[in-house]
Coordinates of C-alpha atoms and ligand atoms in Angstrom, one line a residue:
M1 CA -29.2 10.6 -20.9
K2 CA -27.7 9.1 -24.0
L3 CA -24.5 7.2 -23.2
K4 CA -21.6 8.9 -24.9
K5 CA -18.9 6.4 -25.6
L6 CA -15.3 7.5 -25.2
V7 CA -13.2 4.7 -26.5
V8 CA -9.9 4.5 -24.9
I9 CA -7.4 3.0 -27.3
A10 CA -5.6 -0.1 -26.3
A11 CA -4.4 -0.1 -22.8
L12 CA -5.1 -2.7 -20.2
F13 CA -6.8 -1.0 -17.4
F14 CA -7.4 -2.5 -14.0
N15 CA -9.5 -0.9 -11.4
N16 CA -8.1 -2.7 -8.4
Q17 CA -8.9 -0.3 -5.7
I18 CA -9.4 -2.5 -2.8
N19 CA -11.2 -0.3 -0.3
Y20 CA -10.3 -0.2 3.3
S21 CA -13.7 -1.6 4.4
C22 CA -15.8 -3.2 1.7
S23 CA -16.8 -4.3 -1.8
I24 CA -20.0 -3.5 -3.5
F25 CA -21.7 -5.3 -6.4
A26 CA -25.2 -4.6 -7.7
Y27 CA -27.3 -5.1 -10.9
V28 CA -30.4 -3.8 -12.4
G29 CA -31.7 -5.0 -15.8
S30 CA -33.7 -7.5 -17.7
Q31 CA -32.2 -10.7 -16.2
L32 CA -33.0 -12.4 -13.0
C33 CA -29.9 -11.6 -11.1
K34 CA -29.5 -13.4 -7.8
A35 CA -26.8 -15.8 -9.1
H36 CA -25.1 -13.1 -11.1
V37 CA -24.7 -10.8 -8.0
L38 CA -23.4 -13.6 -5.9
K39 CA -20.9 -14.6 -8.6
G40 CA -19.8 -11.0 -8.8
L41 CA -19.2 -10.9 -5.1
S42 CA -17.1 -14.0 -5.3
R43 CA -14.9 -12.3 -7.8
L44 CA -14.2 -9.6 -5.3
E45 CA -13.4 -12.1 -2.5
Y46 CA -9.6 -11.5 -2.9
R47 CA -10.1 -8.0 -1.6
G48 CA -10.6 -9.3 1.9
Y49 CA -13.8 -9.3 4.1
D50 CA -15.3 -10.8 7.2
S51 CA -19.0 -10.9 6.3
S52 CA -21.3 -10.5 3.3
G53 CA -24.9 -9.8 2.4
F54 CA -27.4 -9.6 -0.4
A55 CA -30.7 -7.8 -1.1
V56 CA -33.1 -8.4 -4.0
Y57 CA -36.5 -6.9 -5.0
D58 CA -38.3 -10.2 -5.1
I59 CA -40.7 -10.4 -8.1
V60 CA -43.0 -12.9 -6.3
T61 CA -43.5 -11.1 -3.0
N62 CA -42.9 -7.6 -4.5
D63 CA -40.8 -7.0 -1.5
L64 CA -37.2 -6.6 -0.5
V65 CA -35.5 -9.9 0.6
V66 CA -32.3 -9.3 2.6
L67 CA -29.8 -12.1 3.5
K68 CA -26.6 -11.5 5.5
K69 CA -24.0 -13.9 6.9
P70 CA -20.7 -13.5 8.9
G71 CA -17.7 -15.4 7.5
K72 CA -17.2 -16.6 4.0
I73 CA -19.4 -15.9 1.0
A74 CA -20.1 -19.6 0.7
E75 CA -22.4 -19.2 3.7
L76 CA -24.3 -16.4 2.0
K77 CA -24.6 -18.3 -1.2
M78 CA -26.1 -21.3 0.5
A79 CA -28.7 -19.2 2.2
A80 CA -29.5 -17.2 -1.0
L81 CA -29.7 -20.2 -3.2
A82 CA -31.9 -22.1 -0.7
S83 CA -34.3 -19.2 -0.9
S84 CA -36.7 -19.0 -3.9
C85 CA -36.3 -15.2 -4.0
D86 CA -35.0 -13.6 -7.2
G87 CA -35.5 -10.4 -9.2
Y88 CA -34.2 -7.9 -11.7
A89 CA -32.5 -5.6 -9.2
A90 CA -30.2 -6.7 -6.4
L91 CA -27.2 -5.5 -4.5
G92 CA -24.4 -7.4 -2.8
H93 CA -21.7 -6.5 -0.3
T94 CA -18.6 -7.9 1.4
R95 CA -17.7 -6.1 4.6
W96 CA -14.3 -5.5 6.1
S97 CA -15.2 -4.4 9.6
T98 CA -14.3 -0.9 10.6
H99 CA -17.1 0.0 13.0
G100 CA -18.6 -2.9 14.8
V101 CA -17.6 -6.5 15.0
S102 CA -18.2 -9.0 12.1
N103 CA -21.7 -10.5 12.7
E104 CA -25.0 -10.8 10.9
V105 CA -26.4 -7.6 12.5
N106 CA -23.5 -5.4 11.3
A107 CA -23.2 -7.0 7.9
H108 CA -24.6 -5.1 5.0
P109 CA -27.2 -4.4 3.4
H110 CA -28.8 -2.3 6.1
T111 CA -32.5 -1.3 5.8
N112 CA -34.5 1.5 7.3
D113 CA -37.1 0.7 10.0
D114 CA -39.9 0.6 7.4
R115 CA -37.8 -1.8 5.3
T116 CA -38.6 0.3 2.2
F117 CA -35.0 0.3 1.1
A118 CA -31.8 -1.6 1.5
L119 CA -28.3 0.1 1.3
V120 CA -24.7 -1.0 1.1
H121 CA -21.8 1.3 1.9
N122 CA -18.0 1.5 1.3
G123 CA -15.7 3.6 3.4
I124 CA -15.9 5.4 6.7
I125 CA -18.3 8.2 7.6
E126 CA -16.1 10.5 9.6
N127 CA -19.0 12.5 11.2
H128 CA -21.0 9.5 12.0
F129 CA -20.8 10.1 15.7
Q130 CA -22.3 13.5 15.6
L131 CA -25.0 12.4 13.1
R132 CA -25.8 9.4 15.3
E133 CA -26.4 11.6 18.3
Q134 CA -28.6 14.0 16.3
L135 CA -30.6 11.2 14.7
S136 CA -31.1 9.5 18.1
K137 CA -32.5 12.8 19.5
E138 CA -34.9 12.9 16.5
G139 CA -36.2 9.5 17.5
Y140 CA -34.2 7.0 15.5
T141 CA -33.0 3.9 17.3
F142 CA -29.8 2.2 16.2
K143 CA -29.8 -1.6 15.7
T144 CA -26.1 -1.9 14.7
E145 CA -22.6 -0.6 15.7
T146 CA -21.9 0.5 12.2
D147 CA -21.4 4.0 10.9
T148 CA -23.4 2.9 7.8
E149 CA -26.7 2.9 9.8
V150 CA -26.4 6.6 10.2
M151 CA -26.6 6.9 6.4
V152 CA -29.7 4.7 6.3
H153 CA -31.6 6.8 8.8
L154 CA -30.5 10.0 7.2
F155 CA -31.7 8.8 3.8
D156 CA -35.0 7.6 5.4
Q157 CA -35.4 11.0 7.0
E158 CA -34.9 12.9 3.7
L159 CA -37.2 10.5 1.9
K160 CA -40.0 11.3 4.3
K161 CA -39.6 15.0 3.5
T162 CA -40.0 14.7 -0.2
D163 CA -41.2 12.4 -3.0
D164 CA -38.3 13.7 -5.1
I165 CA -35.7 10.9 -4.7
K166 CA -33.0 13.0 -6.4
K167 CA -33.5 15.7 -3.8
A168 CA -33.6 13.3 -0.9
T169 CA -30.3 11.7 -2.1
L170 CA -28.6 15.0 -2.5
Q171 CA -29.7 16.2 0.9
T172 CA -28.4 13.0 2.4
V173 CA -24.9 13.0 0.8
R174 CA -24.4 16.7 1.5
K175 CA -24.5 15.9 5.2
L176 CA -21.9 13.1 5.1
K177 CA -18.1 13.6 5.6
G178 CA -15.5 11.0 4.7
A179 CA -15.7 8.0 2.4
C180 CA -19.4 7.5 1.9
T181 CA -19.9 5.6 -1.3
F182 CA -23.2 3.7 -1.3
V183 CA -25.7 1.9 -3.5
A184 CA -29.4 1.6 -2.4
L185 CA -32.5 -0.3 -3.7
H186 CA -35.9 1.2 -2.9
K187 CA -39.0 -1.1 -3.1
D188 CA -41.0 1.8 -4.6
H189 CA -38.5 2.0 -7.5
P190 CA -37.7 -1.6 -8.2
E191 CA -36.4 -0.8 -11.7
M192 CA -33.7 1.5 -10.4
L193 CA -30.6 1.6 -8.2
I194 CA -29.4 4.7 -6.4
A195 CA -25.6 5.3 -6.1
A196 CA -23.4 7.9 -4.6
R197 CA -19.6 8.2 -4.8
Q198 CA -17.6 10.0 -2.1
R199 CA -13.9 9.0 -1.9
A200 CA -14.2 5.2 -2.3
P201 CA -14.3 4.5 -6.1
I202 CA -17.3 2.9 -7.8
C203 CA -18.0 2.2 -11.4
I204 CA -21.0 1.2 -13.6
G205 CA -20.7 -1.4 -16.3
V206 CA -23.0 -0.7 -19.3
G207 CA -24.2 -4.1 -20.4
E208 CA -26.6 -5.4 -23.1
D209 CA -29.0 -6.7 -20.5
G210 CA -28.5 -4.2 -17.7
M211 CA -26.2 -2.2 -15.6
H212 CA -23.6 -3.6 -13.2
I213 CA -22.4 -1.4 -10.4
A214 CA -19.2 -2.3 -8.6
S215 CA -16.3 -1.2 -6.4
D216 CA -14.1 -3.0 -8.9
F217 CA -15.0 -3.8 -12.5
L218 CA -13.5 -7.2 -12.1
A219 CA -17.0 -8.2 -10.7
F220 CA -18.6 -7.8 -14.1
A221 CA -15.7 -8.2 -16.4
D222 CA -17.4 -11.1 -18.2
K223 CA -20.4 -9.0 -19.0
T224 CA -19.1 -5.7 -20.5
N225 CA -16.0 -3.6 -21.0
Q226 CA -17.9 -0.3 -21.3
V227 CA -17.5 1.3 -17.9
F228 CA -18.6 4.7 -16.5
F229 CA -16.4 5.7 -13.5
M230 CA -18.5 7.8 -11.2
P231 CA -16.7 11.0 -10.5
E232 CA -15.9 12.1 -6.9
K233 CA -18.9 13.6 -5.2
S234 CA -21.5 12.5 -7.6
I235 CA -24.8 10.6 -7.4
A236 CA -26.5 8.4 -10.0
F237 CA -29.8 6.8 -10.8
I238 CA -29.3 3.6 -12.7
K239 CA -31.9 1.9 -14.8
K240 CA -31.7 -1.0 -17.3
G241 CA -30.8 1.2 -20.3
A242 CA -29.9 4.6 -18.7
I243 CA -27.8 6.3 -16.2
F244 CA -28.7 9.7 -14.8
A245 CA -25.8 11.3 -12.9
Y246 CA -25.5 14.6 -11.1
D247 CA -22.9 16.4 -9.0
Y248 CA -23.7 17.4 -5.5
D249 CA -25.1 20.7 -6.7
G250 CA -27.6 18.8 -8.7
N251 CA -26.0 19.6 -12.1
V252 CA -26.3 16.9 -14.8
L253 CA -23.0 15.0 -15.4
P254 CA -22.1 13.6 -18.8
I255 CA -22.0 9.8 -19.0
E256 CA -18.7 9.0 -20.7
T257 CA -17.9 5.4 -20.7
K258 CA -14.3 4.1 -21.1
T259 CA -13.4 0.9 -22.9
V260 CA -11.4 -1.1 -20.4
N261 CA -9.8 -4.4 -21.0
L262 CA -8.8 -6.9 -18.4
Q263 CA -6.0 -9.3 -18.0
P264 CA -8.0 -12.3 -16.8
S265 CA -4.7 -14.1 -15.9
A266 CA -4.0 -11.3 -13.4
Y267 CA -6.6 -12.8 -11.2
E268 CA -5.2 -16.3 -11.3
K269 CA -2.3 -17.4 -9.1
L270 CA -1.4 -19.8 -12.0
D271 CA 1.1 -22.2 -10.5
H272 CA 2.1 -20.0 -7.6
D273 CA 0.9 -20.5 -4.0
H274 CA 0.3 -16.7 -3.6
F275 CA -0.4 -13.7 -5.8
M276 CA 2.6 -12.1 -4.0
L277 CA 5.0 -14.7 -5.2
K278 CA 3.6 -14.6 -8.7
E279 CA 4.0 -10.8 -8.7
I280 CA 7.6 -11.0 -7.4
Y281 CA 8.4 -13.2 -10.4
E282 CA 6.6 -10.9 -12.8
Q283 CA 8.9 -7.9 -12.0
K284 CA 11.4 -8.4 -14.8
I285 CA 8.7 -8.4 -17.4
A286 CA 6.8 -5.6 -15.8
I287 CA 10.0 -3.5 -15.8
E288 CA 10.6 -4.3 -19.4
K289 CA 7.1 -3.3 -20.4
T290 CA 7.4 -0.1 -18.4
V291 CA 10.7 0.8 -20.0
A292 CA 9.4 0.0 -23.5
H293 CA 6.3 2.2 -22.8
L294 CA 8.5 5.1 -21.6
H295 CA 10.9 4.7 -24.5
E296 CA 7.9 4.8 -26.9
L297 CA 6.7 7.9 -25.1
G298 CA 10.0 9.8 -25.5
D299 CA 9.5 13.5 -25.6
K300 CA 5.7 13.1 -25.5
V301 CA 6.2 12.5 -21.8
W302 CA 6.1 16.3 -21.3
S303 CA 2.7 16.9 -22.7
Q304 CA 1.5 13.7 -20.8
L305 CA 2.8 15.2 -17.6
G306 CA 1.0 18.5 -18.4
L307 CA 4.3 20.4 -19.1
T308 CA 5.7 22.2 -22.1
P309 CA 9.2 21.2 -23.2
Q310 CA 10.3 24.6 -22.1
Q311 CA 8.8 24.1 -18.7
A312 CA 10.6 20.8 -18.4
R313 CA 13.8 22.7 -19.1
T314 CA 13.2 25.5 -16.6
L315 CA 11.2 23.8 -13.8
F316 CA 12.8 24.9 -10.6
S317 CA 12.1 21.8 -8.4
L318 CA 10.3 18.6 -8.0
N319 CA 8.1 17.6 -5.1
L320 CA 7.2 13.9 -4.8
F321 CA 4.6 12.5 -2.3
G322 CA 2.9 9.3 -1.4
C323 CA 2.4 6.7 1.3
G324 CA 3.9 3.4 2.3
T325 CA 5.9 1.6 -0.4
S326 CA 5.2 4.4 -2.8
W327 CA 6.7 6.9 -0.4
H328 CA 9.8 4.7 -0.2
A329 CA 10.0 4.7 -4.0
A330 CA 9.7 8.4 -4.0
R331 CA 12.5 8.7 -1.4
I332 CA 14.7 6.6 -3.6
G333 CA 13.7 8.6 -6.7
Q334 CA 14.8 11.8 -4.9
F335 CA 18.4 10.6 -5.4
F336 CA 17.8 10.1 -9.1
F337 CA 16.4 13.6 -9.8
E338 CA 19.0 15.4 -7.7
K339 CA 22.1 13.4 -9.0
I340 CA 21.1 12.9 -12.6
A341 CA 18.8 15.8 -13.4
K342 CA 20.3 18.3 -11.0
M343 CA 16.8 19.2 -9.8
P344 CA 16.2 20.1 -6.2
T345 CA 13.7 17.4 -5.1
S346 CA 11.6 17.2 -1.9
V347 CA 9.7 14.1 -0.8
Y348 CA 6.6 14.3 1.4
L349 CA 4.8 11.6 3.4
A350 CA 1.2 12.5 2.3
S351 CA -0.4 11.8 5.7
E352 CA 2.0 14.2 7.4
F353 CA 2.3 17.0 4.9
R354 CA -1.3 18.1 5.4
Y355 CA -0.2 19.6 8.7
M356 CA 3.0 21.3 7.6
E357 CA 3.5 24.8 6.4
F358 CA 3.2 24.9 2.6
F359 CA 5.0 27.6 0.6
P360 CA 3.3 27.6 -2.8
C361 CA 5.7 27.3 -5.7
L362 CA 4.4 27.9 -9.2
D363 CA 7.6 26.9 -10.9
C364 CA 7.6 23.5 -9.3
L365 CA 6.0 20.1 -10.2
F366 CA 4.1 18.2 -7.5
M367 CA 3.9 14.5 -8.4
S368 CA 2.2 11.8 -6.4
V369 CA 3.5 8.3 -6.5
S370 CA 0.8 5.7 -6.1
Q371 CA 0.1 2.1 -7.3
S372 CA -3.7 2.4 -7.0
G373 CA -4.1 6.0 -7.7
E374 CA -6.9 6.0 -5.0
T375 CA -5.0 6.3 -1.7
A376 CA -7.0 8.8 0.4
D377 CA -4.0 10.5 2.1
T378 CA -2.3 11.1 -1.2
L379 CA -5.5 12.2 -3.0
E380 CA -6.3 14.6 -0.2
L381 CA -2.9 16.2 -0.6
I382 CA -3.5 16.5 -4.3
R383 CA -6.7 18.4 -3.6
Y384 CA -4.9 20.5 -1.0
F385 CA -2.1 21.5 -3.5
K386 CA -4.7 22.2 -6.1
K387 CA -6.2 25.0 -4.0
F388 CA -2.9 26.8 -4.4
G389 CA -2.8 26.4 -8.1
A390 CA 0.1 23.9 -7.9
R391 CA 1.1 22.0 -11.0
L392 CA 0.2 18.4 -10.4
A393 CA 1.1 15.1 -11.9
T394 CA 0.9 11.5 -10.8
L395 CA 2.9 8.3 -11.3
T396 CA 0.5 5.4 -11.0
N397 CA -0.3 1.9 -12.1
V398 CA -4.0 2.5 -12.7
A399 CA -4.9 4.6 -15.8
T400 CA -8.6 4.9 -14.7
S401 CA -7.8 6.1 -11.2
S402 CA -8.9 9.3 -9.4
M403 CA -5.3 10.6 -9.3
V404 CA -5.1 10.5 -13.1
R405 CA -8.4 12.3 -13.3
E406 CA -7.5 14.9 -10.7
T407 CA -4.0 15.9 -11.8
N408 CA -2.7 17.9 -14.8
G409 CA -0.8 14.9 -16.1
H410 CA 0.3 11.4 -15.4
L411 CA 2.9 8.7 -16.1
L412 CA 1.9 5.1 -16.0
T413 CA 3.8 2.1 -14.8
K414 CA 3.0 -1.0 -16.7
A415 CA 3.2 -3.4 -13.8
G416 CA -0.2 -4.8 -14.6
P417 CA -2.8 -5.6 -12.0
E418 CA -1.2 -6.0 -8.6
I419 CA -3.4 -8.2 -6.5
A420 CA -1.4 -9.0 -3.4
V421 CA -1.7 -6.3 -0.7
A422 CA 2.1 -6.2 -0.3
S423 CA 3.4 -4.1 -3.2
T424 CA 6.2 -5.7 -5.2
K425 CA 6.1 -5.2 -9.0
A426 CA 4.4 -1.8 -8.5
F427 CA 7.4 -0.7 -6.4
S428 CA 10.1 -1.9 -8.8
T429 CA 8.3 -0.4 -11.8
Q430 CA 8.0 2.9 -9.9
L431 CA 11.8 2.9 -9.4
A432 CA 12.3 2.1 -13.1
S433 CA 10.0 4.9 -14.1
L434 CA 11.5 7.5 -11.7
Y435 CA 15.0 6.6 -12.9
W436 CA 13.9 7.0 -16.5
L437 CA 12.1 10.3 -15.9
A438 CA 15.2 11.7 -14.1
H439 CA 17.3 10.9 -17.2
R440 CA 14.6 12.4 -19.4
F441 CA 14.7 15.6 -17.5
A442 CA 18.5 15.5 -17.6
L443 CA 18.4 15.1 -21.4
Q444 CA 15.9 18.0 -21.7
R445 CA 18.1 20.2 -19.5
G446 CA 21.3 19.4 -21.4
H447 CA 23.0 17.4 -18.7
I448 CA 23.2 14.1 -20.7
N449 CA 22.9 13.2 -24.4
M450 CA 20.8 10.7 -26.3
E451 CA 23.4 8.0 -26.0
Q452 CA 23.4 8.3 -22.2
M453 CA 19.6 8.2 -22.2
A454 CA 19.7 5.0 -24.2
Q455 CA 22.3 3.6 -21.8
A456 CA 20.1 4.5 -18.8
E457 CA 17.3 2.3 -20.3
K458 CA 19.7 -0.5 -20.8
D459 CA 20.9 -0.1 -17.2
V460 CA 17.4 -0.5 -15.8
L461 CA 16.8 -3.6 -17.9
H462 CA 20.1 -5.0 -16.6
A463 CA 19.1 -4.3 -13.0
A464 CA 15.8 -6.1 -13.7
S465 CA 17.7 -9.1 -14.9
V466 CA 19.8 -9.1 -11.8
L467 CA 16.6 -8.7 -9.7
E468 CA 15.2 -11.9 -11.2
Q469 CA 18.5 -13.9 -11.5
T470 CA 19.4 -13.4 -7.8
I471 CA 16.1 -14.9 -6.7
D472 CA 16.9 -18.1 -8.6
Q473 CA 20.5 -18.0 -7.4
Y474 CA 19.6 -17.7 -3.7
K475 CA 16.1 -19.1 -3.4
V476 CA 17.2 -22.4 -1.8
D477 CA 19.3 -20.6 0.8
I478 CA 16.6 -18.1 1.6
I479 CA 14.0 -20.8 2.1
E480 CA 16.3 -22.4 4.6
A481 CA 17.4 -19.2 6.2
A482 CA 13.7 -18.1 6.6
K483 CA 13.2 -20.9 9.2
T484 CA 15.7 -19.2 11.5
Y485 CA 14.7 -15.6 10.9
A486 CA 11.1 -16.4 11.4
Q487 CA 11.9 -17.0 15.1
A488 CA 13.2 -13.4 15.5
Q489 CA 11.1 -11.0 17.6
R490 CA 12.5 -8.0 15.8
I491 CA 14.8 -7.3 12.8
M492 CA 16.6 -4.2 11.9
Y493 CA 17.3 -3.2 8.3
L494 CA 20.2 -0.8 7.6
G495 CA 21.2 1.2 4.5
R496 CA 22.9 4.4 3.6
H497 CA 22.1 7.0 0.9
V498 CA 19.9 5.4 -1.7
T499 CA 19.7 2.1 0.3
Y500 CA 18.4 3.8 3.4
P501 CA 14.8 4.3 2.1
F502 CA 15.3 0.8 0.6
A503 CA 15.9 -0.5 4.1
M504 CA 12.6 1.1 5.1
E505 CA 10.9 -0.8 2.3
G506 CA 12.6 -4.0 3.3
A507 CA 11.3 -3.6 6.9
L508 CA 7.8 -2.7 5.7
K509 CA 7.7 -5.8 3.4
L510 CA 8.6 -8.0 6.4
K511 CA 6.3 -6.4 8.9
E512 CA 3.2 -6.3 6.7
I513 CA 3.2 -10.0 5.8
S514 CA 5.0 -11.8 8.7
Y515 CA 3.9 -9.5 11.5
I516 CA 7.5 -9.5 12.9
F517 CA 8.5 -6.0 14.1
A518 CA 11.1 -4.5 11.7
Q519 CA 12.7 -1.1 11.3
G520 CA 14.5 0.4 8.4
Y521 CA 17.2 2.6 9.7
P522 CA 20.1 4.8 8.5
A523 CA 23.2 2.8 9.2
G524 CA 25.1 6.0 10.2
E525 CA 22.6 6.6 12.9
L526 CA 23.1 3.2 14.6
K527 CA 25.7 4.6 17.0
H528 CA 23.5 7.4 18.0
G529 CA 21.2 5.2 20.1
S530 CA 19.8 2.2 18.3
I531 CA 22.9 0.2 18.6
A532 CA 21.7 -0.5 22.1
L533 CA 19.3 -3.0 20.5
V534 CA 22.0 -5.0 18.9
D535 CA 22.2 -8.5 20.4
E536 CA 22.1 -12.1 19.3
H537 CA 18.3 -11.9 19.3
T538 CA 18.0 -9.0 16.8
P539 CA 19.3 -9.9 13.4
I540 CA 20.6 -7.0 11.3
I541 CA 20.0 -6.9 7.6
L542 CA 22.4 -4.6 5.9
F543 CA 22.0 -3.4 2.3
S544 CA 25.4 -2.4 0.8
H545 CA 26.1 0.3 -1.7
Q546 CA 28.5 0.5 -4.7
D547 CA 29.9 4.0 -4.0
P548 CA 33.4 3.4 -2.5
V549 CA 33.0 6.1 0.2
I550 CA 29.6 5.0 1.3
Y551 CA 30.7 1.3 1.1
Q552 CA 33.6 2.0 3.5
K553 CA 31.2 3.6 6.0
L554 CA 28.9 0.5 5.7
V555 CA 31.9 -1.7 6.5
G556 CA 32.4 0.4 9.6
N557 CA 28.7 -0.1 10.6
A558 CA 29.0 -3.9 10.0
Q559 CA 32.1 -3.9 12.3
E560 CA 30.1 -2.0 15.0
V561 CA 27.5 -4.7 14.9
K562 CA 29.9 -7.6 15.0
A563 CA 31.8 -6.0 17.8
R564 CA 28.6 -6.3 19.9
G565 CA 27.8 -9.9 19.0
G566 CA 25.2 -8.9 16.5
H567 CA 24.0 -11.2 13.7
L568 CA 24.5 -9.8 10.2
L569 CA 22.7 -10.8 7.0
I570 CA 24.4 -8.7 4.3
F571 CA 23.2 -7.9 0.7
A572 CA 26.7 -7.1 -0.8
F573 CA 27.9 -6.4 -4.3
E574 CA 30.5 -8.4 -6.1
G575 CA 34.1 -7.7 -5.0
Q576 CA 33.1 -6.3 -1.6
D577 CA 35.2 -8.9 0.2
E578 CA 35.9 -6.9 3.3
L579 CA 32.1 -6.5 4.0
I580 CA 31.4 -10.1 2.9
Q581 CA 33.8 -11.5 5.5
L582 CA 31.9 -9.7 8.2
A583 CA 28.6 -11.4 7.3
D584 CA 27.0 -14.3 9.1
R585 CA 25.0 -14.8 5.9
V586 CA 25.5 -13.0 2.6
Y587 CA 23.9 -12.6 -0.7
T588 CA 26.3 -11.3 -3.3
I589 CA 24.8 -9.3 -6.1
P590 CA 26.2 -8.5 -9.6
R591 CA 27.1 -4.9 -10.0
V592 CA 24.6 -2.5 -11.6
A593 CA 24.7 1.2 -12.7
P594 CA 25.0 3.6 -9.8
L595 CA 21.8 4.3 -7.8
L596 CA 20.2 1.1 -9.1
E597 CA 21.3 -0.8 -6.1
P598 CA 17.8 -0.9 -4.7
L599 CA 16.3 -2.3 -7.9
A600 CA 19.0 -5.0 -8.1
M601 CA 18.3 -6.1 -4.4
T602 CA 14.5 -5.8 -4.6
G603 CA 13.9 -9.4 -5.7
I604 CA 15.7 -11.2 -2.9
M605 CA 14.6 -8.6 -0.3
Q606 CA 10.9 -9.4 -1.2
F607 CA 11.5 -13.1 -1.6
F608 CA 13.1 -13.2 1.9
A609 CA 10.1 -11.5 3.5
Y610 CA 7.7 -13.8 1.6
Q611 CA 9.6 -17.0 2.8
V612 CA 9.6 -15.8 6.5
A613 CA 5.9 -15.1 6.3
L614 CA 5.4 -18.6 4.7
V615 CA 7.2 -20.2 7.6
L616 CA 4.9 -18.4 10.0
G617 CA 1.8 -19.5 8.1
R618 CA 0.5 -16.0 7.5
D619 CA -2.3 -14.9 5.1
I620 CA 0.3 -13.5 2.8
D621 CA -1.9 -12.0 0.0
K622 CA -4.3 -10.5 2.5
P623 CA -2.4 -9.7 5.7
R624 CA -4.5 -8.9 8.8
N625 CA -5.8 -5.3 9.1
L626 CA -4.5 -4.3 5.7
A627 CA -6.2 -3.3 2.4
K628 CA -4.7 -3.0 -1.0
S629 CA -5.6 0.6 -1.4
V630 CA -6.4 2.6 1.7
T631 CA -9.1 4.9 0.5
V632 CA -9.8 6.3 3.9
E633 CA -7.6 8.8 5.7
Ligands
LIG701 C1 2.9 -1.6 0.5 O1 3.3 -3.0 0.4 C2 1.5 -1.4 1.0 N1 0.5 -2.2 0.3 C3 1.2 0.0 1.3 O2 2.2 0.6 2.0 C4 1.0 0.9 0.0 O3 2.2 1.1 -0.6 C5 0.4 2.2 0.4 O4 -0.8 2.0 1.1 C6 0.3 3.2 -0.8 O5 -0.6 2.6 -1.7 P1 -0.6 3.3 -3.2 O6 0.7 3.0 -3.8 O7 -1.7 2.5 -3.9 O8 -0.9 4.7 -3.1

């Protein structure tokens, strides 16, 4: 199959899907590749793992050599480099344990009993239990606790039925449910790698001297920028100069490569201790780039979203959905669209909506919000909506993501690659984008004029400056305060209206990097039960609001807390003296345009969480149990 090149103009793409369980990197070509594959695995280390492994078709013994080690890749490297094995086809893997502890037996690659092939897997096989039972009955014995081994025995079983490796591969993948992306190397086909993609992303770099197959194209960024992103539910047979890809029905798929460019600096912490701190400080520039991109887009935004200008005028409602931080951004965005664009807007938690009654609405827009564009819960909801013919769009940070491919239109944030698991600049650029889009809809529907549209862009940029400036203004105090708050067993975050979902985001930021229990709560609800938690051991962080009525209510909430001996850390706005006087500690923030309160407070909210986690010595960029993009449901 000739490689058809689809050049994607400009753009800096980053394929930073960090899968829940693993990273894959493999090579087949004209170069001896042991060192190359090990180097590629090292480039994926930041994704998190607890064991690693390597398999090569050794050109001396004409056999597969498999090496696996728990712990850091350095262990594997030592073992591999001490061995004389090498060859022109190899696969590597870093594993984040999901099924089975982290040890040499459970590490990938896994081989079949005859050791005719080695296989590495990314994701979770949801029907592995049933398959394991069936295969055991058919005489297979299991050596590991992993779900992956089920795939190995299935593939072995199908290969014993036919010499047609394409048929055997298709028969295997059709039986698997869940995230079952894998790469295999068969000793009878040493010039070829076999790959399948189901949920967890995988891509193929087309190089001069061979093909590079990886979960994340960072692994081979120094070798090529021509990349084929395997579509969902596809298989591929990869040789030095050719890729043969098929869908699960066996139909040939076109090989369209994209030209992707990489921001190498994105993978360096530069002079920061953590990627998260670096990305907190990148937010002002990221917001500026995003606003500049959107300003440039102007009315072209409608066609990019898959809408006609007329549809943008008459669309009845907007439905936003996502997970985690992206869901919080969507919840904040809801206020923008309803207040500014006068559009009824609903927001769904992707993992929950799947079980709710859905009333199809053809005159509505369903838009996912997602940094990675690969989150399984969100992707599955896109696929669910698609069954009803819903009009779909996505707001994402990754132009080459599945959500961009699987929706009718998209809007890109320009945060650049976000490496830290805890989302920071992706969140703030999502807010900026949603605020801009709400104004663009308002302009299209006659609620505002061009001058007000221009002012909205200026307001976002001003809030971005406040975001950055307040970090510098309060960083010394926050570093000091963190020593105290790090001792708390639990912390409650309060907000109202647009700062209530922001309080949820503040709590998530703290939880996910410091492991301190925190809850974002509507301040008005405190008196309905949770006020029982208020005591001197439970600091309360309260995010103020500029609306005078809402502000007064928040003053009342602060008084409720103080009356019960509670400790108050308040994010207040300039001139809010009554609230400020109630604070045990206060950060006063310059005023911003209405509804941009969360954006203005984001910098010190994140910096606070970061400093608390630092005091506690946490693995801030790769918190325990977490992954950057959760590509399993
Ligand atoms: C946020 O700090 C977390 N990393 C997590 O909640 C994340 O926002 C969520 O998993 C959704 O990811 P997405 O934006 O890539 O879809």
